[in-house]
Coordinates of C-alpha atoms and ligand atoms in Angstrom, one line a residue:
X156 CA 38.0 -4.1 8.4
X157 CA 33.8 -4.9 8.3
X158 CA 32.5 -7.3 10.8
X159 CA 30.8 -10.3 9.2
X160 CA 27.7 -12.2 10.3
X161 CA 25.9 -15.2 9.0
X162 CA 22.3 -15.6 8.7
X163 CA 19.7 -17.5 7.0
X164 CA 17.5 -14.5 5.8
X165 CA 18.2 -10.9 6.4
X166 CA 15.4 -8.4 6.3
X167 CA 16.1 -4.8 5.3
X168 CA 13.5 -2.4 6.6
X169 CA 11.3 -3.0 9.6
X170 CA 8.3 -1.2 8.6
X171 CA 5.1 -2.9 8.3
X172 CA 6.4 -5.3 5.5
X173 CA 9.6 -6.2 7.3
X174 CA 8.7 -6.5 10.9
X175 CA 5.7 -8.6 9.8
X176 CA 8.0 -10.9 8.1
X177 CA 10.2 -10.8 11.1
X178 CA 7.3 -11.9 13.0
X179 CA 6.3 -14.5 10.8
X180 CA 9.5 -16.2 10.6
X181 CA 10.3 -16.1 14.3
X182 CA 9.2 -19.8 15.1
X183 CA 10.7 -21.4 12.0
X184 CA 13.9 -22.3 13.2
X185 CA 15.5 -19.9 10.6
X186 CA 18.5 -17.6 11.8
X187 CA 16.9 -14.2 11.0
X188 CA 18.1 -10.8 11.1
X189 CA 16.1 -7.6 10.6
X190 CA 18.0 -4.0 10.2
X191 CA 16.6 -0.5 10.1
X192 CA 18.0 2.6 9.8
X193 CA 15.8 4.0 12.3
X194 CA 16.1 4.0 16.4
X195 CA 13.3 2.7 18.7
X196 CA 11.4 6.0 18.5
X197 CA 11.3 5.9 14.6
X198 CA 10.0 2.2 14.1
X199 CA 7.3 2.4 11.6
X200 CA 8.0 6.1 11.4
X201 CA 6.9 6.6 7.8
X202 CA 4.0 9.2 7.6
X203 CA 0.5 7.2 7.4
X204 CA -3.1 7.8 7.8
X205 CA -2.7 5.0 10.4
X206 CA -6.0 3.3 9.2
X207 CA -6.1 -0.5 8.8
X208 CA -8.8 -2.9 8.3
X209 CA -9.1 -5.8 10.8
X210 CA -9.6 -8.5 8.1
X211 CA -5.6 -8.1 7.4
X212 CA -4.9 -9.4 10.8
X213 CA -7.3 -12.2 10.4
X214 CA -5.9 -13.2 6.9
X215 CA -2.1 -13.0 8.0
X216 CA -2.3 -14.4 11.7
X217 CA -0.5 -11.2 12.9
X218 CA -1.8 -10.1 16.3
X219 CA -4.1 -7.5 16.6
X220 CA -3.1 -4.0 17.7
X221 CA -3.6 -3.8 21.6
X222 CA -3.0 -1.3 24.6
X223 CA -1.6 1.9 23.3
X224 CA -1.1 0.5 19.9
X225 CA -5.0 0.6 19.1
X226 CA -6.0 4.2 19.3
X227 CA -9.6 3.9 17.9
X228 CA -12.1 1.1 16.5
X229 CA -13.2 1.9 13.2
X230 CA -16.8 0.8 12.1
X231 CA -17.5 2.8 9.0
X232 CA -15.9 5.0 6.2
X233 CA -17.9 8.2 4.9
X234 CA -17.1 9.2 1.4
X235 CA -18.2 12.8 0.7
X236 CA -18.9 14.2 -2.7
X237 CA -16.7 17.5 -4.0
X238 CA -19.8 19.7 -2.9
X239 CA -19.6 17.5 0.5
X240 CA -23.7 17.4 -0.1
X241 CA -23.7 13.8 -0.8
X242 CA -22.3 11.3 1.6
X243 CA -21.9 7.5 1.2
X244 CA -21.2 5.3 4.2
X245 CA -19.5 2.2 3.8
X246 CA -19.5 0.0 6.9
X247 CA -17.6 -3.4 6.8
X248 CA -18.7 -6.1 9.2
X249 CA -15.2 -6.9 10.3
X250 CA -14.2 -3.0 10.7
X251 CA -10.5 -1.7 11.4
X252 CA -8.7 0.3 13.8
X253 CA -6.5 3.6 14.0
X254 CA -3.4 2.4 15.4
X255 CA -0.1 4.3 16.8
X256 CA 2.2 2.8 14.1
X257 CA 5.3 2.8 16.6
X258 CA 3.6 1.1 19.3
X259 CA 2.3 -1.7 16.9
X260 CA 5.7 -1.9 15.0
X261 CA 7.6 -2.2 18.5
X262 CA 4.9 -4.9 19.6
X263 CA 5.7 -7.1 16.8
X264 CA 9.5 -6.7 17.0
X265 CA 9.6 -7.3 20.6
X266 CA 7.8 -10.7 19.8
X267 CA 10.1 -11.7 17.4
X268 CA 13.4 -10.6 19.3
X269 CA 11.9 -12.9 22.0
X270 CA 11.8 -16.1 19.7
X271 CA 15.4 -15.4 18.6
X272 CA 15.2 -12.9 15.7
X273 CA 18.2 -10.5 15.9
X274 CA 17.0 -6.8 15.4
X275 CA 19.5 -4.1 14.5
X276 CA 18.2 -0.6 14.8
X277 CA 20.2 2.5 13.8
X278 CA 21.7 0.2 11.0
X279 CA 22.0 1.6 7.5
X280 CA 21.9 -0.9 4.7
X281 CA 24.2 0.6 2.3
X282 CA 24.2 -1.8 -0.6
X283 CA 23.7 -5.7 -1.5
X284 CA 26.7 -7.7 -1.6
X285 CA 27.1 -9.6 -4.9
X286 CA 29.7 -12.2 -5.0
X287 CA 30.1 -14.2 -8.4
X288 CA 27.1 -12.6 -9.8
X289 CA 24.8 -13.7 -7.0
X290 CA 23.1 -12.0 -4.2
X291 CA 24.9 -12.9 -1.0
X292 CA 24.1 -10.4 1.7
X293 CA 24.0 -6.9 2.5
X294 CA 26.6 -4.4 3.3
X295 CA 25.6 -2.1 6.4
X296 CA 26.7 0.7 8.7
X297 CA 25.6 0.3 12.2
X298 CA 25.6 3.9 14.2
X299 CA 26.7 3.5 17.8
X300 CA 27.8 5.6 20.7
X301 CA 31.2 5.0 20.2
X302 CA 31.1 5.5 16.5
X303 CA 30.0 3.7 13.3
X304 CA 30.7 -0.2 12.7
X305 CA 30.5 -1.7 9.4
X306 CA 28.9 -4.9 9.0
X307 CA 28.7 -7.5 6.1
X308 CA 25.5 -9.4 6.6
X309 CA 25.7 -12.5 4.6
X310 CA 22.6 -14.6 4.2
X311 CA 20.9 -17.3 2.0
X312 CA 18.0 -14.6 1.1
X313 CA 17.8 -10.9 1.3
X314 CA 14.6 -9.2 1.9
X315 CA 14.2 -5.6 0.7
X316 CA 11.4 -4.0 2.6
X317 CA 12.8 -0.5 2.6
X318 CA 9.6 0.9 1.1
X319 CA 9.7 3.0 -2.2
X320 CA 13.0 4.1 -1.8
X321 CA 14.5 0.6 -2.4
X322 CA 17.7 0.6 -0.5
X323 CA 18.7 -2.9 -1.9
X324 CA 16.5 -3.4 -5.2
X325 CA 17.5 -0.2 -6.6
X326 CA 21.3 -1.3 -6.6
X327 CA 20.8 -4.6 -8.2
X328 CA 22.0 -5.5 -11.6
X329 CA 19.2 -3.7 -13.8
X330 CA 19.0 -6.7 -16.0
X331 CA 17.2 -8.8 -13.1
X332 CA 13.5 -8.7 -13.8
X333 CA 12.7 -7.6 -10.2
X334 CA 14.2 -4.1 -10.8
X335 CA 11.3 -2.4 -12.1
X336 CA 11.3 1.5 -11.6
X337 CA 8.0 3.2 -10.7
X338 CA 6.5 5.5 -13.1
X339 CA 5.5 8.9 -11.3
X340 CA 2.1 8.9 -12.5
X341 CA 1.9 5.3 -10.7
X342 CA 2.3 6.9 -7.4
X343 CA 1.1 9.5 -5.0
X344 CA 2.9 12.0 -2.7
X345 CA 0.7 12.2 0.6
X346 CA 1.2 14.9 3.5
X347 CA -0.7 14.5 6.7
X348 CA -0.7 16.1 10.1
X349 CA -1.6 14.5 13.5
X350 CA -3.4 17.3 15.5
X351 CA -5.4 17.8 18.7
X352 CA -8.8 19.7 17.8
X353 CA -10.3 22.1 20.0
X354 CA -14.0 20.2 19.7
X355 CA -15.3 16.7 19.9
X356 CA -15.4 14.7 16.7
X357 CA -18.9 13.3 16.2
X358 CA -18.7 9.5 15.5
X359 CA -15.1 9.0 16.2
X360 CA -15.3 5.5 14.9
X361 CA -16.0 6.9 11.4
X362 CA -13.0 7.9 9.2
X363 CA -14.0 10.5 6.4
X364 CA -12.7 10.4 2.9
X365 CA -13.2 13.6 0.8
X366 CA -13.1 13.6 -3.1
X367 CA -12.3 17.0 -4.3
X368 CA -10.0 17.5 -7.4
X369 CA -9.3 21.0 -6.4
X370 CA -8.0 20.3 -3.0
X371 CA -6.6 16.6 -3.7
X372 CA -6.0 16.3 -7.5
X373 CA -5.9 12.6 -8.5
X374 CA -6.3 11.7 -5.1
X375 CA -8.4 12.5 -2.0
X376 CA -8.1 14.2 1.3
X377 CA -9.0 12.6 4.6
X378 CA -9.8 13.3 8.5
X379 CA -9.5 10.2 10.5
X380 CA -10.1 10.4 14.1
X381 CA -7.8 8.9 16.6
X382 CA -10.3 9.2 19.8
X383 CA -12.7 12.3 20.1
X384 CA -10.0 15.1 19.7
X385 CA -7.1 13.8 17.8
X386 CA -7.3 13.4 14.2
X387 CA -4.7 12.5 11.6
X388 CA -5.8 14.9 8.6
X389 CA -4.0 14.6 5.2
X390 CA -4.0 15.0 1.5
X391 CA -2.8 12.5 -1.3
X392 CA -1.9 14.0 -4.7
X393 CA -1.2 11.8 -7.9
X394 CA 2.7 12.5 -9.1
X395 CA 4.0 13.3 -12.3
X396 CA 1.2 15.8 -13.5
X397 CA 2.5 18.9 -12.3
X398 CA -0.1 19.0 -9.3
X399 CA 1.0 20.9 -6.5
X400 CA 2.6 19.5 -3.2
X401 CA -0.1 18.5 -0.6
X402 CA 1.5 20.7 2.0
X403 CA 0.6 23.6 -0.1
X404 CA -3.0 22.4 -0.8
X405 CA -3.1 21.6 3.0
X406 CA -2.3 25.2 4.2
X407 CA -4.6 26.6 1.2
X408 CA -7.7 24.7 1.7
X409 CA -7.8 22.7 5.3
X410 CA -5.8 25.0 7.7
X411 CA -8.8 27.3 8.0
X412 CA -12.0 25.1 7.6
X413 CA -13.9 24.8 10.8
X414 CA -13.2 21.0 11.2
X415 CA -9.8 20.7 10.2
X416 CA -8.5 24.1 11.3
X417 CA -9.4 24.2 14.8
X418 CA -6.1 22.9 16.1
X419 CA -4.8 23.1 19.8
X420 CA -1.7 21.3 19.4
X421 CA 0.1 19.9 16.2
X422 CA 1.3 16.4 17.3
X423 CA 3.5 15.4 14.0
X424 CA 3.4 16.5 10.4
X425 CA 5.2 15.0 7.4
X426 CA 4.7 13.7 3.8
X427 CA 6.1 10.8 1.7
X428 CA 5.8 9.0 -1.5
X429 CA 3.6 6.0 -1.9
X430 CA 3.0 3.8 -5.0
X431 CA -0.4 3.4 -6.1
X432 CA -0.1 0.6 -8.9
X433 CA -0.5 -2.9 -9.5
X434 CA 2.3 -5.1 -7.8
X435 CA 5.8 -5.2 -9.5
X436 CA 5.8 -7.9 -12.2
X437 CA 8.0 -10.3 -9.8
X438 CA 8.6 -9.8 -6.2
X439 CA 11.3 -12.3 -6.1
X440 CA 14.6 -13.3 -8.0
X441 CA 17.5 -15.6 -7.2
X442 CA 18.0 -15.2 -3.4
X443 CA 16.0 -12.1 -3.2
X444 CA 12.4 -11.3 -2.2
X445 CA 10.8 -7.8 -2.3
X446 CA 7.7 -6.7 -0.1
X447 CA 5.6 -3.8 0.9
X448 CA 5.9 -0.4 -1.0
X449 CA 9.3 -1.9 -2.3
X450 CA 7.2 -4.3 -4.5
X451 CA 4.3 -2.0 -4.8
X452 CA 2.0 -4.0 -2.8
X453 CA -0.4 -1.0 -2.0
X454 CA -4.3 -0.7 -2.7
X455 CA -4.0 1.7 -5.9
X456 CA -7.5 3.4 -5.0
X457 CA -7.1 4.3 -1.4
X458 CA -3.4 3.9 -1.1
X459 CA -3.5 1.7 1.9
X460 CA -0.4 -0.1 2.0
X461 CA 0.0 -1.7 5.5
X462 CA -2.6 -4.5 5.0
X463 CA -1.0 -5.6 1.5
X464 CA 2.3 -5.5 3.1
X465 CA 1.6 -8.0 5.9
X466 CA -0.3 -10.0 3.1
X467 CA 3.1 -9.9 1.1
X468 CA 4.9 -10.9 4.0
X469 CA 3.0 -13.7 4.8
X470 CA 3.5 -15.0 1.3
X471 CA 7.1 -14.3 1.4
X472 CA 7.2 -16.3 4.8
X473 CA 5.6 -19.1 3.4
X474 CA 8.0 -19.4 0.3
X475 CA 11.0 -18.6 2.2
X476 CA 10.2 -21.6 4.7
X477 CA 9.9 -24.0 1.8
X478 CA 13.2 -22.6 0.0
X479 CA 15.1 -23.9 3.4
X480 CA 13.2 -27.1 3.3
X481 CA 14.4 -27.6 -0.1
X482 CA 17.9 -26.0 0.6
X483 CA 17.5 -24.1 -2.9
X484 CA 17.1 -20.1 -2.8
X485 CA 16.7 -19.7 -6.6
X486 CA 14.0 -17.8 -8.2
X487 CA 12.3 -21.2 -9.4
X488 CA 11.8 -22.1 -5.7
X489 CA 11.0 -18.6 -4.6
X490 CA 8.4 -18.4 -7.2
X491 CA 5.8 -19.6 -4.8
X492 CA 5.8 -16.3 -3.4
X493 CA 4.8 -14.8 -6.8
X494 CA 2.1 -17.5 -7.2
X495 CA 0.7 -17.0 -3.7
X496 CA 0.6 -13.2 -3.8
X497 CA -0.3 -12.6 -7.7
X498 CA -3.1 -15.1 -7.8
X499 CA -4.9 -13.6 -4.8
X500 CA -4.5 -10.0 -3.7
X501 CA -2.3 -9.0 -6.6
X502 CA -5.2 -9.7 -9.0
X503 CA -7.6 -7.6 -6.8
X504 CA -5.0 -5.1 -6.7
X505 CA -4.6 -5.1 -10.5
X506 CA -8.1 -4.6 -10.8
X507 CA -8.1 -1.6 -8.4
X508 CA -5.4 -0.3 -10.5
X509 CA -7.8 0.1 -13.5
X510 CA -10.4 1.7 -11.4
X511 CA -7.8 4.1 -10.0
X512 CA -6.8 5.2 -13.7
X513 CA -10.2 5.8 -14.5
X514 CA -11.0 7.8 -11.2
X515 CA -8.1 9.8 -11.9
X516 CA -9.7 11.2 -15.1
X517 CA -12.6 12.4 -13.7
X518 CA -13.6 16.3 -13.1
X519 CA -15.4 17.0 -9.4
X520 CA -18.6 17.7 -11.7
X521 CA -18.6 14.2 -12.9
X522 CA -17.8 12.5 -9.3
X523 CA -20.6 15.0 -8.0
X524 CA -23.0 13.5 -10.6
X525 CA -22.1 10.2 -10.2
X526 CA -22.6 10.2 -6.4
X527 CA -25.9 12.3 -6.6
X528 CA -27.3 9.8 -9.1
X529 CA -26.4 6.3 -6.9
X530 CA -23.8 5.2 -9.8
X531 CA -21.3 5.0 -6.7
X532 CA -23.7 2.7 -5.0
X533 CA -22.6 1.3 -1.8
X534 CA -22.8 -2.3 -2.8
X535 CA -20.7 -1.6 -6.1
X536 CA -18.1 0.5 -4.3
X537 CA -17.5 -2.1 -1.5
X538 CA -17.3 -4.7 -3.8
X539 CA -14.9 -2.9 -6.1
X540 CA -13.0 -1.8 -3.3
X541 CA -12.3 -5.3 -1.7
X542 CA -12.6 -7.4 -4.9
X543 CA -10.9 -5.4 -7.5
X544 CA -14.0 -5.7 -10.0
X545 CA -17.5 -4.4 -10.4
X546 CA -19.3 -7.3 -11.3
X547 CA -22.6 -7.3 -9.3
X548 CA -24.9 -4.0 -8.9
X549 CA -27.0 -5.1 -6.0
X550 CA -30.0 -2.9 -6.7
X551 CA -33.5 -3.6 -6.9
X552 CA -35.1 -3.6 -10.5
X553 CA -36.6 0.0 -10.1
X554 CA -33.2 1.3 -8.8
X555 CA -31.5 -0.4 -11.7
X556 CA -33.9 1.3 -14.2
X557 CA -33.2 4.6 -12.8
X558 CA -29.4 4.3 -12.8
X559 CA -29.7 3.0 -16.3
X560 CA -31.7 6.1 -17.2
X561 CA -29.2 8.7 -15.8
X562 CA -26.5 6.8 -17.7
X563 CA -28.3 6.9 -20.8
X564 CA -28.7 10.6 -20.2
X565 CA -24.7 10.7 -20.5
X566 CA -23.8 7.8 -23.1
X567 CA -20.0 8.5 -22.9
X568 CA -20.1 7.8 -19.1
X569 CA -22.0 4.6 -19.8
X570 CA -19.7 3.6 -22.5
X571 CA -16.5 4.4 -19.8
X572 CA -17.9 2.6 -17.2
X573 CA -18.3 -0.6 -19.2
X574 CA -14.7 -0.2 -20.5
X575 CA -13.8 0.0 -16.9
X576 CA -15.8 -3.0 -15.6
X577 CA -14.3 -4.9 -19.0
X578 CA -10.7 -4.4 -18.2
X579 CA -10.8 -4.8 -14.4
X580 CA -12.1 -8.3 -15.2
X581 CA -9.7 -8.8 -17.8
X582 CA -6.6 -7.9 -15.9
X583 CA -7.7 -9.9 -12.8
X584 CA -8.0 -13.0 -15.2
X585 CA -4.4 -12.2 -16.5
X586 CA -3.2 -12.2 -12.7
X587 CA -4.9 -15.7 -12.1
X588 CA -3.0 -16.9 -15.2
X589 CA 0.2 -15.5 -13.5
X590 CA 3.2 -17.7 -15.0
X591 CA 3.9 -21.0 -13.4
X592 CA 7.7 -20.3 -13.5
X593 CA 10.1 -17.5 -14.3
X594 CA 10.9 -18.5 -17.7
X595 CA 7.4 -17.4 -19.1
X596 CA 7.6 -13.9 -17.2
X597 CA 8.4 -11.7 -19.9
X598 CA 5.6 -13.5 -22.3
X599 CA 3.0 -12.5 -19.5
X600 CA 4.4 -9.0 -18.7
X601 CA 3.9 -8.2 -22.6
X602 CA 0.4 -9.2 -22.2
X603 CA -0.3 -7.1 -19.2
X604 CA 1.4 -4.1 -20.8
X605 CA -0.5 -4.4 -23.8
X606 CA -3.8 -4.7 -21.8
X607 CA -3.1 -1.4 -20.1
X608 CA -1.9 0.4 -23.4
X609 CA -5.3 -0.8 -25.0
X610 CA -7.4 0.3 -22.0
X611 CA -5.4 3.6 -21.7
X612 CA -6.0 4.2 -25.5
X613 CA -9.7 3.5 -24.7
X614 CA -10.1 5.9 -22.2
X615 CA -8.0 8.6 -24.0
X616 CA -5.2 8.4 -21.0
X617 CA -2.1 9.7 -22.2
X618 CA 0.0 9.4 -18.7
Ligands
FAD584 C1 0.6 10.2 4.3 C2 0.4 8.8 3.9 C3 -0.8 8.3 4.3 C4 -0.8 6.7 4.3 N1 -2.1 6.3 4.9 C5 -2.1 5.0 4.8 C6 -3.1 4.2 5.6 O1 -4.1 5.1 6.6 N2 -3.3 3.2 5.7 C7 -2.4 2.5 5.1 O2 -2.7 0.9 5.4 N3 -1.4 2.7 4.5 C8 -1.2 4.1 4.4 N4 -0.2 4.5 3.6 C9 0.6 3.7 3.2 C10 1.6 3.1 4.1 O3 2.2 4.0 5.1 C11 2.8 2.3 3.3 O4 2.0 1.5 2.4 C12 3.5 1.2 4.6 O5 4.1 1.9 5.6 C13 4.5 0.5 3.6 O6 5.2 -0.3 4.6 P1 6.7 -0.7 4.1 O7 7.0 -1.5 5.4 O8 6.6 -1.7 3.0 O9 7.5 0.3 4.2 P2 7.8 1.7 5.0 O10 6.6 2.1 6.1 O11 8.4 2.8 4.4 O12 9.1 1.0 6.0 C14 10.4 0.8 5.3 C15 11.4 0.7 6.4 O13 12.7 0.7 6.0 C16 13.6 1.2 6.3 N5 14.7 1.8 5.6 C17 14.8 2.4 4.4 N6 15.9 2.4 4.0 C18 16.8 1.9 4.7 C19 18.1 1.5 4.8 N7 18.9 1.8 3.5 N8 18.6 0.8 5.6 C20 17.8 0.5 6.8 N9 16.5 0.5 6.8 C21 16.1 1.4 5.6 C22 12.9 2.7 7.0 O14 13.6 3.2 8.1 C23 11.4 2.2 7.4 O15 11.3 1.8 8.7 C24 -0.2 6.1 3.6 C25 1.3 6.5 3.3 C26 1.4 8.0 3.3 C27 2.6 8.5 2.6

């Protein structure tokens, strides 16, 4: 016999998405439970580059990482061309952090627990409980010293924050529009090591991104300092196109380089999958909310998912509170979560997805040429990566003339760039027009899918 508990909200998965939501719901008076299969030492344990912009904390009201959770302030990002001869420095005024994920995750959960959220670690969510066709809770197994205990967590709302594995979502009826499989080419596999180096890293407040299609096909590789001697070094590779696993590429290319190979101590190594696409078409259904990697809320260009997971949690918290005020947990009421996310961050994310697809078609030679010739100009890059749109090239007239002359020498590239800019702006517009209610979702999805088909045909992309 399983033990039964009753909650208002059960959050499954306490990584960046789930624990942010637990934190944001802590003072609402709702009875909230959070479950994770991990123990304390593995909270937020998914391998990650550990870099996050400060803006995400400011936007969501989540606490800044402090003490041991904050390992290094980040003031700039250097992006290297394939030859590494061209470097573009992006410095954002707000900056960011390299964090200790586990410590920050525990910081959030402790605060949530103090305010009455029940946290169940070592608890494996096995399946959704569906009664009379409605989602009614989660069936789970809690691992304890005296053996396993089976628990039925009944709740008005179930939140799936279990990452791309989708422990709950994957087992919902496939006719629910919230169930939307991830295409391999819309995801990446990334592998990283955290190492102690035998030299002092210059400018530890600068994280480094290297674009090189041999080392990181369809992605990039990175060196992110976590202090003077510790670095998070990794490779992300697009899935579904037959590329080698990034672990092999790491051994082949990075283990002997003078900057990445001089390792005194290996502190951790692991790899994982991450979605790199626009958000899922809907992140809510009756009695159900999905956030974080589970809802594909990730920046498709750089794969950063912690910040967007927090943003999705923020909209989820608002929508859930409203549902309890109304006493209605249907998709119609929870739809506010979609409206909040899709018309803001979701629109940016979709714009970036259009850019991501284009970037994945470029050869090393093309990237080198673009970076040498100022096409990947600082302003346009910053704007594209933060707004999901290339609208303004903030160049002087002379610079503009030079860029144009270069582009005219490569008319195909000029055409492609115009197509990319056009579709980035079109897809954003579609997301701003995200349907007011669920009955118009299918029509809207058709429009988005047609736009993608058209775009890919124009670029000659067949994946
Ligand atoms: C190598 C790599 C580098 C990355 N670098 C960065 C970076 O520098 N910056 C950045 O912002 N993002 C980065 N990302 C992406 C980022 O790690 C994810 O987007 C982020 O962790 C998503 O958070 P989440 O809470 O949605 O999912 P997750 O972090 O995957 O958390 C899901 C949680 O659910 C739990 N869970 C799963 N199944 C069950 C179950 N059945 N029952 C109970 N619990 C369950 C897991 O234990 C886990 O705690 C990187 C990803 C990878 C793979």
